[in-house]
Tab-separated table of N, CA and C in Angstrom:
chain	number	residue	atom	x	y	z
A	1	MET	N	18.327	38.360	-5.249
A	1	MET	CA	16.970	38.814	-5.465
A	1	MET	C	16.962	39.817	-6.603
A	2	GLN	N	15.870	39.814	-7.301
A	2	GLN	CA	15.727	40.751	-8.394
A	2	GLN	C	14.825	41.894	-7.960
A	3	CYS	N	14.978	43.035	-8.646
A	3	CYS	CA	14.134	44.186	-8.327
A	3	CYS	C	12.678	43.842	-8.582
A	4	GLY	N	11.825	44.373	-7.753
A	4	GLY	CA	10.400	44.170	-7.943
A	4	GLY	C	9.875	42.897	-7.305
A	5	GLN	N	10.757	42.042	-6.804
A	5	GLN	CA	10.302	40.818	-6.147
A	5	GLN	C	10.178	41.073	-4.662
A	6	PRO	N	9.210	40.442	-4.027
A	6	PRO	CA	9.120	40.571	-2.571
A	6	PRO	C	10.381	40.003	-1.934
A	7	PRO	N	10.735	40.488	-0.754
A	7	PRO	CA	11.984	40.050	-0.120
A	7	PRO	C	12.029	38.556	0.166
A	8	HIS	N	10.884	37.878	0.224
A	8	HIS	CA	10.892	36.449	0.550
A	8	HIS	C	10.998	35.561	-0.693
A	9	ALA	N	10.968	36.125	-1.882
A	9	ALA	CA	11.005	35.305	-3.095
A	9	ALA	C	12.441	35.137	-3.555
A	10	ASN	N	12.981	33.967	-3.360
A	10	ASN	CA	14.341	33.666	-3.797
A	10	ASN	C	14.264	32.674	-4.944
A	11	ARG	N	15.184	32.800	-5.874
A	11	ARG	CA	15.195	31.934	-7.043
A	11	ARG	C	16.531	31.211	-7.133
A	12	LEU	N	16.473	29.981	-7.633
A	12	LEU	CA	17.693	29.223	-7.888
A	12	LEU	C	18.241	29.605	-9.252
A	13	PRO	N	19.549	29.508	-9.426
A	13	PRO	CA	20.109	29.769	-10.761
A	13	PRO	C	19.531	28.789	-11.774
A	14	HIS	N	19.328	29.246	-12.989
A	14	HIS	CA	18.796	28.389	-14.053
A	14	HIS	C	19.858	27.394	-14.505
A	15	GLY	N	19.413	26.230	-14.956
A	15	GLY	CA	20.318	25.265	-15.553
A	15	GLY	C	20.997	24.314	-14.587
A	16	LEU	N	20.681	24.386	-13.309
A	16	LEU	CA	21.285	23.441	-12.367
A	16	LEU	C	20.617	22.076	-12.491
A	17	PRO	N	21.391	20.993	-12.344
A	17	PRO	CA	20.763	19.666	-12.296
A	17	PRO	C	19.806	19.596	-11.100
A	18	VAL	N	18.808	18.751	-11.195
A	18	VAL	CA	17.756	18.664	-10.177
A	18	VAL	C	18.331	18.401	-8.783
A	19	GLU	N	19.280	17.499	-8.667
A	19	GLU	CA	19.830	17.195	-7.342
A	19	GLU	C	20.550	18.407	-6.741
A	20	GLN	N	21.249	19.175	-7.558
A	20	GLN	CA	21.904	20.390	-7.049
A	20	GLN	C	20.865	21.418	-6.636
A	21	GLN	N	19.771	21.527	-7.405
A	21	GLN	CA	18.692	22.433	-7.021
A	21	GLN	C	18.144	22.044	-5.655
A	22	ARG	N	17.908	20.759	-5.458
A	22	ARG	CA	17.365	20.280	-4.180
A	22	ARG	C	18.318	20.568	-3.028
A	23	LEU	N	19.606	20.291	-3.236
A	23	LEU	CA	20.582	20.538	-2.175
A	23	LEU	C	20.688	22.014	-1.844
A	24	LYS	N	20.751	22.880	-2.859
A	24	LYS	CA	20.867	24.320	-2.618
A	24	LYS	C	19.610	24.861	-1.938
A	25	ALA	N	18.436	24.424	-2.388
A	25	ALA	CA	17.189	24.888	-1.783
A	25	ALA	C	17.091	24.438	-0.333
A	26	THR	N	17.472	23.198	-0.054
A	26	THR	CA	17.428	22.680	1.316
A	26	THR	C	18.397	23.437	2.205
A	27	THR	N	19.609	23.652	1.707
A	27	THR	CA	20.618	24.390	2.481
A	27	THR	C	20.142	25.804	2.774
A	28	ALA	N	19.619	26.476	1.744
A	28	ALA	CA	19.155	27.864	1.920
A	28	ALA	C	18.000	27.934	2.912
A	29	SER	N	17.051	26.999	2.798
A	29	SER	CA	15.902	27.051	3.703
A	29	SER	C	16.324	26.798	5.144
A	30	HIS	N	17.286	25.911	5.358
A	30	HIS	CA	17.742	25.647	6.725
A	30	HIS	C	18.528	26.832	7.281
A	31	ALA	N	19.279	27.512	6.426
A	31	ALA	CA	19.997	28.711	6.880
A	31	ALA	C	18.998	29.795	7.274
A	32	LEU	N	17.947	29.972	6.485
A	32	LEU	CA	16.929	30.968	6.808
A	32	LEU	C	16.163	30.588	8.077
A	33	LEU	N	15.844	29.319	8.213
A	33	LEU	CA	15.174	28.863	9.436
A	33	LEU	C	16.046	29.113	10.665
A	34	ALA	N	17.337	28.809	10.538
A	34	ALA	CA	18.274	29.011	11.654
A	34	ALA	C	18.370	30.487	12.013
A	35	ALA	N	18.179	31.365	11.030
A	35	ALA	CA	18.235	32.813	11.283
A	35	ALA	C	16.903	33.336	11.813
A	36	GLY	N	15.907	32.462	11.949
A	36	GLY	CA	14.641	32.862	12.534
A	36	GLY	C	13.573	33.268	11.547
A	37	HIS	N	13.793	33.028	10.271
A	37	HIS	CA	12.800	33.372	9.254
A	37	HIS	C	11.801	32.237	9.077
A	38	SER	N	10.607	32.617	8.650
A	38	SER	CA	9.594	31.622	8.317
A	38	SER	C	9.831	31.190	6.872
A	39	VAL	N	9.935	29.877	6.653
A	39	VAL	CA	10.278	29.373	5.328
A	39	VAL	C	9.326	28.260	4.939
A	40	HIS	N	8.873	28.321	3.693
A	40	HIS	CA	8.130	27.185	3.119
A	40	HIS	C	8.979	26.628	1.990
A	41	LEU	N	9.397	25.391	2.135
A	41	LEU	CA	10.196	24.727	1.106
A	41	LEU	C	9.317	23.708	0.411
A	42	ASP	N	9.213	23.839	-0.890
A	42	ASP	CA	8.452	22.877	-1.685
A	42	ASP	C	9.022	21.486	-1.411
A	43	PRO	N	8.182	20.516	-1.038
A	43	PRO	CA	8.685	19.169	-0.748
A	43	PRO	C	9.499	18.568	-1.897
A	44	ALA	N	9.195	18.949	-3.128
A	44	ALA	CA	9.956	18.435	-4.269
A	44	ALA	C	11.395	18.926	-4.256
A	45	LEU	N	11.647	20.035	-3.538
A	45	LEU	CA	13.004	20.587	-3.465
A	45	LEU	C	13.713	20.233	-2.160
A	46	ASN	N	13.038	19.557	-1.263
A	46	ASN	CA	13.633	19.220	0.026
A	46	ASN	C	14.461	17.944	-0.107
A	47	ALA	N	15.791	18.102	-0.060
A	47	ALA	CA	16.689	16.949	-0.224
A	47	ALA	C	16.603	15.993	0.964
A	48	LEU	N	16.072	16.452	2.088
A	48	LEU	CA	15.977	15.588	3.266
A	48	LEU	C	14.679	14.792	3.309
A	49	ALA	N	13.733	15.140	2.442
A	49	ALA	CA	12.457	14.428	2.406
A	49	ALA	C	12.581	13.202	1.518
A	50	THR	N	11.768	12.204	1.822
A	50	THR	CA	11.734	11.029	0.954
A	50	THR	C	11.111	11.438	-0.367
A	51	PRO	N	11.512	10.811	-1.453
A	51	PRO	CA	11.003	11.230	-2.752
A	51	PRO	C	9.507	11.028	-2.925
A	52	ASP	N	8.920	10.120	-2.178
A	52	ASP	CA	7.475	9.974	-2.252
A	52	ASP	C	6.933	9.669	-0.871
A	53	SER	N	5.667	9.850	-0.727
A	53	SER	CA	5.052	9.705	0.581
A	53	SER	C	4.685	8.250	0.869
A	54	GLU	N	4.332	8.008	2.117
A	54	GLU	CA	3.867	6.678	2.505
A	54	GLU	C	2.572	6.344	1.763
A	55	HIS	N	1.765	7.354	1.520
A	55	HIS	CA	0.514	7.155	0.782
A	55	HIS	C	0.802	6.630	-0.622
A	56	ASP	N	1.782	7.250	-1.297
A	56	ASP	CA	2.151	6.793	-2.635
A	56	ASP	C	2.678	5.364	-2.603
A	57	ALA	N	3.477	5.056	-1.577
A	57	ALA	CA	4.006	3.695	-1.453
A	57	ALA	C	2.866	2.695	-1.235
A	58	ALA	N	1.873	3.074	-0.431
A	58	ALA	CA	0.731	2.185	-0.195
A	58	ALA	C	-0.053	1.958	-1.486
A	59	LEU	N	-0.232	3.019	-2.259
A	59	LEU	CA	-0.942	2.869	-3.531
A	59	LEU	C	-0.180	1.957	-4.489
A	60	ARG	N	1.151	2.112	-4.526
A	60	ARG	CA	1.960	1.233	-5.385
A	60	ARG	C	1.836	-0.215	-4.925
A	61	TYR	N	1.844	-0.439	-3.610
A	61	TYR	CA	1.722	-1.782	-3.054
A	61	TYR	C	0.388	-2.413	-3.465
A	62	LEU	N	-0.697	-1.648	-3.351
A	62	LEU	CA	-2.009	-2.179	-3.735
A	62	LEU	C	-2.072	-2.462	-5.234
A	63	ALA	N	-1.497	-1.586	-6.031
A	63	ALA	CA	-1.476	-1.822	-7.486
A	63	ALA	C	-0.664	-3.074	-7.800
A	64	HIS	N	0.433	-3.259	-7.076
A	64	HIS	CA	1.267	-4.455	-7.277
A	64	HIS	C	0.489	-5.718	-6.896
A	65	LEU	N	-0.274	-5.666	-5.804
A	65	LEU	CA	-1.090	-6.830	-5.421
A	65	LEU	C	-2.120	-7.144	-6.498
A	66	ALA	N	-2.743	-6.103	-7.049
A	66	ALA	CA	-3.731	-6.324	-8.111
A	66	ALA	C	-3.070	-6.959	-9.328
A	67	GLU	N	-1.872	-6.503	-9.667
A	67	GLU	CA	-1.142	-7.090	-10.796
A	67	GLU	C	-0.800	-8.551	-10.525
A	68	ARG	N	-0.358	-8.837	-9.297
A	68	ARG	CA	-0.034	-10.219	-8.943
A	68	ARG	C	-1.266	-11.109	-9.048
A	69	ALA	N	-2.408	-10.599	-8.587
A	69	ALA	CA	-3.638	-11.386	-8.665
A	69	ALA	C	-4.002	-11.645	-10.121
A	70	SER	N	-3.873	-10.635	-10.964
A	70	SER	CA	-4.203	-10.804	-12.386
A	70	SER	C	-3.247	-11.749	-13.086
A	71	ALA	N	-1.995	-11.743	-12.665
A	71	ALA	CA	-0.975	-12.553	-13.328
A	71	ALA	C	-0.860	-13.960	-12.748
A	72	ALA	N	-1.621	-14.259	-11.690
A	72	ALA	CA	-1.508	-15.568	-11.032
A	72	ALA	C	-1.819	-16.686	-12.021
A	73	ARG	N	-0.962	-17.695	-12.032
A	73	ARG	CA	-1.146	-18.852	-12.915
A	73	ARG	C	-1.429	-20.132	-12.135
A	74	THR	N	-1.272	-20.056	-10.817
A	74	THR	CA	-1.562	-21.219	-9.982
A	74	THR	C	-2.439	-20.777	-8.816
A	75	SER	N	-3.146	-21.716	-8.242
A	75	SER	CA	-3.989	-21.385	-7.095
A	75	SER	C	-3.138	-20.988	-5.886
A	76	SER	N	-1.919	-21.484	-5.804
A	76	SER	CA	-1.068	-21.076	-4.676
A	76	SER	C	-0.648	-19.610	-4.818
A	77	GLU	N	-0.478	-19.130	-6.055
A	77	GLU	CA	-0.169	-17.714	-6.249
A	77	GLU	C	-1.361	-16.852	-5.847
A	78	VAL	N	-2.573	-17.309	-6.163
A	78	VAL	CA	-3.778	-16.591	-5.735
A	78	VAL	C	-3.852	-16.588	-4.212
A	79	ALA	N	-3.568	-17.741	-3.597
A	79	ALA	CA	-3.613	-17.855	-2.137
A	79	ALA	C	-2.627	-16.894	-1.478
A	80	GLU	N	-1.455	-16.711	-2.080
A	80	GLU	CA	-0.466	-15.782	-1.517
A	80	GLU	C	-1.000	-14.351	-1.500
A	81	VAL	N	-1.646	-13.943	-2.579
A	81	VAL	CA	-2.207	-12.587	-2.638
A	81	VAL	C	-3.328	-12.442	-1.616
A	82	LEU	N	-4.205	-13.431	-1.549
A	82	LEU	CA	-5.310	-13.367	-0.589
A	82	LEU	C	-4.800	-13.341	0.850
A	83	THR	N	-3.686	-14.021	1.113
A	83	THR	CA	-3.085	-13.989	2.447
A	83	THR	C	-2.640	-12.577	2.791
A	84	GLU	N	-2.035	-11.876	1.847
A	84	GLU	CA	-1.589	-10.505	2.111
A	84	GLU	C	-2.772	-9.584	2.390
A	85	ILE	N	-3.904	-9.896	1.817
A	85	ILE	CA	-5.082	-9.066	2.026
A	85	ILE	C	-5.710	-9.338	3.394
A	86	ALA	N	-5.822	-10.604	3.777
A	86	ALA	CA	-6.648	-10.941	4.938
A	86	ALA	C	-5.934	-11.633	6.084
A	87	ALA	N	-4.617	-11.752	6.044
A	87	ALA	CA	-3.907	-12.420	7.146
A	87	ALA	C	-4.302	-11.772	8.478
A	88	PRO	N	-4.534	-12.584	9.504
A	88	PRO	CA	-5.068	-12.056	10.761
A	88	PRO	C	-4.247	-10.939	11.421
A	89	VAL	N	-2.947	-10.978	11.336
A	89	VAL	CA	-2.146	-9.965	12.026
A	89	VAL	C	-1.698	-8.847	11.085
A	90	ASN	N	-1.068	-9.205	9.977
A	90	ASN	CA	-0.497	-8.193	9.090
A	90	ASN	C	-1.250	-8.009	7.781
A	91	GLY	N	-2.414	-8.597	7.650
A	91	GLY	CA	-3.180	-8.444	6.427
A	91	GLY	C	-3.745	-7.035	6.301
A	92	LEU	N	-4.011	-6.645	5.072
A	92	LEU	CA	-4.522	-5.299	4.826
A	92	LEU	C	-5.888	-5.067	5.470
A	93	LEU	N	-6.809	-6.002	5.305
A	93	LEU	CA	-8.144	-5.797	5.870
A	93	LEU	C	-8.144	-5.692	7.394
A	94	PRO	N	-7.445	-6.567	8.114
A	94	PRO	CA	-7.416	-6.392	9.568
A	94	PRO	C	-6.774	-5.054	9.991
A	95	LEU	N	-5.770	-4.599	9.240
A	95	LEU	CA	-5.169	-3.305	9.574
A	95	LEU	C	-6.134	-2.155	9.281
A	96	ILE	N	-6.850	-2.248	8.165
A	96	ILE	CA	-7.852	-1.226	7.843
A	96	ILE	C	-8.965	-1.245	8.885
A	97	ARG	N	-9.380	-2.441	9.289
A	97	ARG	CA	-10.406	-2.556	10.324
A	97	ARG	C	-9.945	-1.860	11.607
A	98	GLU	N	-8.677	-2.042	11.949
A	98	GLU	CA	-8.133	-1.400	13.152
A	98	GLU	C	-8.221	0.123	13.041
A	99	VAL	N	-7.921	0.668	11.881
A	99	VAL	CA	-8.016	2.109	11.671
A	99	VAL	C	-9.467	2.561	11.808
A	100	VAL	N	-10.395	1.813	11.209
A	100	VAL	CA	-11.806	2.172	11.280
A	100	VAL	C	-12.295	2.108	12.722
A	101	VAL	N	-11.915	1.076	13.460
A	101	VAL	CA	-12.334	0.947	14.857
A	101	VAL	C	-11.794	2.114	15.682
A	102	ARG	N	-10.523	2.452	15.482
A	102	ARG	CA	-9.954	3.569	16.249
A	102	ARG	C	-10.625	4.890	15.885
A	103	GLY	N	-10.933	5.075	14.606
A	103	GLY	CA	-11.658	6.275	14.190
A	103	GLY	C	-13.054	6.310	14.796
A	104	TRP	N	-13.708	5.168	14.822
A	104	TRP	CA	-15.050	5.068	15.400
A	104	TRP	C	-15.014	5.407	16.885
A	105	ILE	N	-14.027	4.858	17.602
A	105	ILE	CA	-13.897	5.136	19.034
A	105	ILE	C	-13.637	6.626	19.266
A	106	ALA	N	-12.701	7.195	18.499
A	106	ALA	CA	-12.385	8.618	18.667
A	106	ALA	C	-13.597	9.483	18.367
A	107	ALA	N	-14.309	9.180	17.283
A	107	ALA	CA	-15.490	9.978	16.928
A	107	ALA	C	-16.584	9.810	17.983
A	108	SER	N	-16.742	8.596	18.491
A	108	SER	CA	-17.756	8.356	19.531
A	108	SER	C	-17.415	9.111	20.805
A	109	ASP	N	-16.124	9.107	21.177
A	109	ASP	CA	-15.699	9.857	22.370
A	109	ASP	C	-15.957	11.350	22.198
A	110	LEU	N	-15.661	11.865	21.017
A	110	LEU	CA	-15.908	13.283	20.756
A	110	LEU	C	-17.406	13.581	20.771
A	111	GLN	N	-18.192	12.656	20.261
A	111	GLN	CA	-19.642	12.830	20.248
A	111	GLN	C	-20.189	12.836	21.671
A	112	ARG	N	-19.615	11.994	22.549
A	112	ARG	CA	-20.061	11.942	23.951
A	112	ARG	C	-19.741	13.254	24.662
A	113	ALA	N	-18.653	13.902	24.246
A	113	ALA	CA	-18.290	15.186	24.851
A	113	ALA	C	-19.353	16.234	24.542
A	114	ALA	N	-20.033	16.090	23.403
A	114	ALA	CA	-21.145	16.965	23.042
A	114	ALA	C	-22.399	16.103	23.118
A	115	PRO	N	-23.050	16.058	24.286
A	115	PRO	CA	-24.132	15.099	24.510
A	115	PRO	C	-25.236	15.172	23.451
A	116	SER	N	-25.502	14.041	22.896
A	116	SER	CA	-26.626	13.832	21.988
A	116	SER	C	-26.629	12.354	21.624
A	117	LYS	N	-27.637	11.941	20.932
A	117	LYS	CA	-27.720	10.540	20.510
A	117	LYS	C	-26.630	10.269	19.471
A	118	GLU	N	-26.079	9.022	19.492
A	118	GLU	CA	-25.060	8.670	18.501
A	118	GLU	C	-25.665	8.790	17.112
A	119	PRO	N	-25.064	9.625	16.265
A	119	PRO	CA	-25.633	9.795	14.929
A	119	PRO	C	-25.496	8.537	14.090
A	120	GLU	N	-26.373	8.423	13.120
A	120	GLU	CA	-26.416	7.253	12.236
A	120	GLU	C	-25.061	6.936	11.604
A	121	PRO	N	-24.325	7.923	11.062
A	121	PRO	CA	-23.036	7.575	10.437
A	121	PRO	C	-22.068	6.905	11.407
A	122	LEU	N	-22.066	7.323	12.676
A	122	LEU	CA	-21.176	6.675	13.646
A	122	LEU	C	-21.616	5.249	13.938
A	123	ALA	N	-22.899	5.039	14.061
A	123	ALA	CA	-23.402	3.683	14.297
A	123	ALA	C	-23.042	2.786	13.111
A	124	ARG	N	-23.161	3.321	11.914
A	124	ARG	CA	-22.840	2.540	10.720
A	124	ARG	C	-21.344	2.279	10.619
A	125	LEU	N	-20.525	3.170	11.154
A	125	LEU	CA	-19.077	2.953	11.136
A	125	LEU	C	-18.719	1.723	11.959
A	126	GLY	N	-19.374	1.534	13.095
A	126	GLY	CA	-19.172	0.326	13.891
A	126	GLY	C	-19.580	-0.915	13.122
A	127	ASP	N	-20.686	-0.831	12.395
A	127	ASP	CA	-21.129	-1.963	11.568
A	127	ASP	C	-20.112	-2.252	10.462
A	128	THR	N	-19.520	-1.207	9.930
A	128	THR	CA	-18.523	-1.368	8.867
A	128	THR	C	-17.303	-2.112	9.387
A	129	ALA	N	-16.878	-1.803	10.596
A	129	ALA	CA	-15.740	-2.518	11.189
A	129	ALA	C	-16.058	-4.003	11.294
A	130	SER	N	-17.279	-4.321	11.697
A	130	SER	CA	-17.687	-5.723	11.784
A	130	SER	C	-17.705	-6.364	10.398
A	131	SER	N	-18.190	-5.628	9.407
A	131	SER	CA	-18.217	-6.144	8.035
A	131	SER	C	-16.810	-6.418	7.512
A	132	LEU	N	-15.857	-5.573	7.866
A	132	LEU	CA	-14.470	-5.797	7.441
A	132	LEU	C	-13.922	-7.088	8.044
A	133	SER	N	-14.269	-7.364	9.301
A	133	SER	CA	-13.848	-8.628	9.930
A	133	SER	C	-14.452	-9.818	9.201
A	134	GLN	N	-15.733	-9.722	8.871
A	134	GLN	CA	-16.399	-10.807	8.155
A	134	GLN	C	-15.795	-10.987	6.764
A	135	ALA	N	-15.481	-9.886	6.099
A	135	ALA	CA	-14.875	-9.969	4.760
A	135	ALA	C	-13.510	-10.649	4.839
A	136	ALA	N	-12.722	-10.307	5.857
A	136	ALA	CA	-11.414	-10.945	6.020
A	136	ALA	C	-11.582	-12.447	6.222
A	137	HIS	N	-12.590	-12.832	6.995
A	137	HIS	CA	-12.844	-14.258	7.237
A	137	HIS	C	-13.208	-14.975	5.929
A	138	VAL	N	-14.074	-14.363	5.134
A	138	VAL	CA	-14.474	-14.954	3.847
A	138	VAL	C	-13.261	-15.089	2.929
A	139	ILE	N	-12.421	-14.067	2.886
A	139	ILE	CA	-11.231	-14.099	2.028
A	139	ILE	C	-10.265	-15.188	2.493
A	140	LEU	N	-10.117	-15.343	3.806
A	140	LEU	CA	-9.233	-16.407	4.315
A	140	LEU	C	-9.774	-17.787	3.960
A	141	ARG	N	-11.094	-17.965	3.999
A	141	ARG	CA	-11.670	-19.254	3.594
A	141	ARG	C	-11.401	-19.507	2.113
A	142	ALA	N	-11.533	-18.467	1.292
A	142	ALA	CA	-11.229	-18.611	-0.135
A	142	ALA	C	-9.747	-18.896	-0.338
A	143	ARG	N	-8.910	-18.254	0.456
A	143	ARG	CA	-7.464	-18.511	0.384
A	143	ARG	C	-7.172	-19.960	0.713
A	144	ASN	N	-7.779	-20.468	1.775
A	144	ASN	CA	-7.555	-21.862	2.161
A	144	ASN	C	-8.021	-22.816	1.061
A	145	HIS	N	-9.146	-22.503	0.448
A	145	HIS	CA	-9.643	-23.323	-0.647
A	145	HIS	C	-8.657	-23.298	-1.821
A	146	ALA	N	-8.160	-22.104	-2.157
A	146	ALA	CA	-7.198	-21.981	-3.263
A	146	ALA	C	-5.902	-22.723	-2.940
A	147	ALA	N	-5.490	-22.656	-1.693
A	147	ALA	CA	-4.233	-23.315	-1.314
A	147	ALA	C	-4.348	-24.836	-1.399
A	148	ARG	N	-5.568	-25.375	-1.196
A	148	ARG	CA	-5.771	-26.834	-1.267
A	148	ARG	C	-6.031	-27.319	-2.684
A	149	ALA	N	-6.340	-26.409	-3.579
A	149	ALA	CA	-6.686	-26.808	-4.953
A	149	ALA	C	-5.482	-27.462	-5.618
A	150	PRO	N	-5.745	-28.475	-6.436
A	150	PRO	CA	-4.621	-29.112	-7.138
A	150	PRO	C	-3.952	-28.108	-8.073
A	151	GLN	N	-2.658	-28.186	-8.091
A	151	GLN	CA	-1.876	-27.304	-8.959
A	151	GLN	C	-1.855	-27.901	-10.359
A	152	PRO	N	-1.743	-27.059	-11.381
A	152	PRO	CA	-1.650	-27.616	-12.739
A	152	PRO	C	-0.434	-28.519	-12.847
A	153	ALA	N	-0.621	-29.622	-13.536
A	153	ALA	CA	0.487	-30.572	-13.696
A	153	ALA	C	1.585	-29.937	-14.522
A	154	ALA	N	2.798	-30.296	-14.177
A	154	ALA	CA	3.936	-29.802	-14.959
A	154	ALA	C	3.842	-30.403	-16.353
A	155	ALA	N	4.351	-29.687	-17.297
A	155	ALA	CA	4.313	-30.189	-18.679
A	155	ALA	C	5.056	-31.520	-18.734
A	156	THR	N	4.360	-32.544	-19.213
A	156	THR	CA	4.982	-33.867	-19.315
A	156	THR	C	5.587	-34.005	-20.700
A	157	PRO	N	6.744	-34.647	-20.779
A	157	PRO	CA	7.375	-34.819	-22.090
A	157	PRO	C	6.528	-35.744	-22.956
A	158	PRO	N	6.562	-35.557	-24.260
A	158	PRO	CA	5.782	-36.430	-25.144
A	158	PRO	C	6.303	-37.857	-25.038
A	159	PRO	N	5.439	-38.845	-25.317
A	159	PRO	CA	5.891	-40.244	-25.218
A	159	PRO	C	7.052	-40.492	-26.178
A	160	SER	N	7.926	-41.317	-25.704
A	160	SER	CA	9.119	-41.633	-26.486
A	160	SER	C	8.777	-42.646	-27.578
A	161	ASN	N	9.454	-42.533	-28.704
A	161	ASN	CA	9.268	-43.501	-29.796
A	161	ASN	C	10.229	-44.669	-29.683
A	162	ALA	N	10.958	-44.719	-28.598
A	162	ALA	CA	11.929	-45.790	-28.424
A	162	ALA	C	11.217	-47.122	-28.242
A	163	GLN	N	11.852	-48.211	-28.672
A	163	GLN	CA	11.300	-49.549	-28.553
A	163	GLN	C	11.382	-49.986	-27.103
A	164	PRO	N	10.361	-50.722	-26.599
A	164	PRO	CA	10.469	-51.242	-25.242
A	164	PRO	C	11.580	-52.284	-25.172
A	165	PRO	N	12.089	-52.507	-23.970
A	165	PRO	CA	13.160	-53.506	-23.822
A	165	PRO	C	12.713	-54.858	-24.355
A	166	ALA	N	13.669	-55.648	-24.795
A	166	ALA	CA	13.385	-56.959	-25.402
A	166	ALA	C	12.646	-57.879	-24.447
A	167	SER	N	12.879	-57.755	-23.152
A	167	SER	CA	12.224	-58.649	-22.204
A	167	SER	C	10.735	-58.402	-22.177
A	168	ARG	N	10.249	-57.227	-22.604
A	168	ARG	CA	8.818	-56.937	-22.577
A	168	ARG	C	8.172	-57.236	-23.934
A	169	ARG	N	8.963	-57.515	-24.981
A	169	ARG	CA	8.359	-57.799	-26.278
A	169	ARG	C	7.794	-59.189	-26.309
A	170	ARG	N	6.801	-59.412	-27.072
A	170	ARG	CA	6.227	-60.749	-27.201
A	170	ARG	C	6.525	-61.308	-28.540
């Protein structure tokens, strides 16, 4: 510690590689925690934390789906992306609908604990869950249509300049 700094402000030596900084900060914070001190460790310095959050991973996944949809060259590639969005069990929309329904139920239960009429936003949240189900159904129908669409023909070689067999000549 340097003079003039509060007792809780600790600094890492300058010039350490990032991974060493993370390891030293994590070790120091755990030693302080074990000694009974209150410690806040910046997540960027926590060597035990994942480098990014689940939220960031979800955003990357959605961006990747958008890229796949934009780059699709066949209707089956489009159908694959639409399946990931609306598949009945593991599709994004049914999972989002499940979150909305659970939020709606929790908010409704809390609202019942404080007696009054169900407010408009809660009623609309239930309608939104229904709309998400309908949207998933529409997307699945579009997926099925895309999956049945004829695929572009493979590039056919140009006609040969070779002479037909003698038996076919006249």
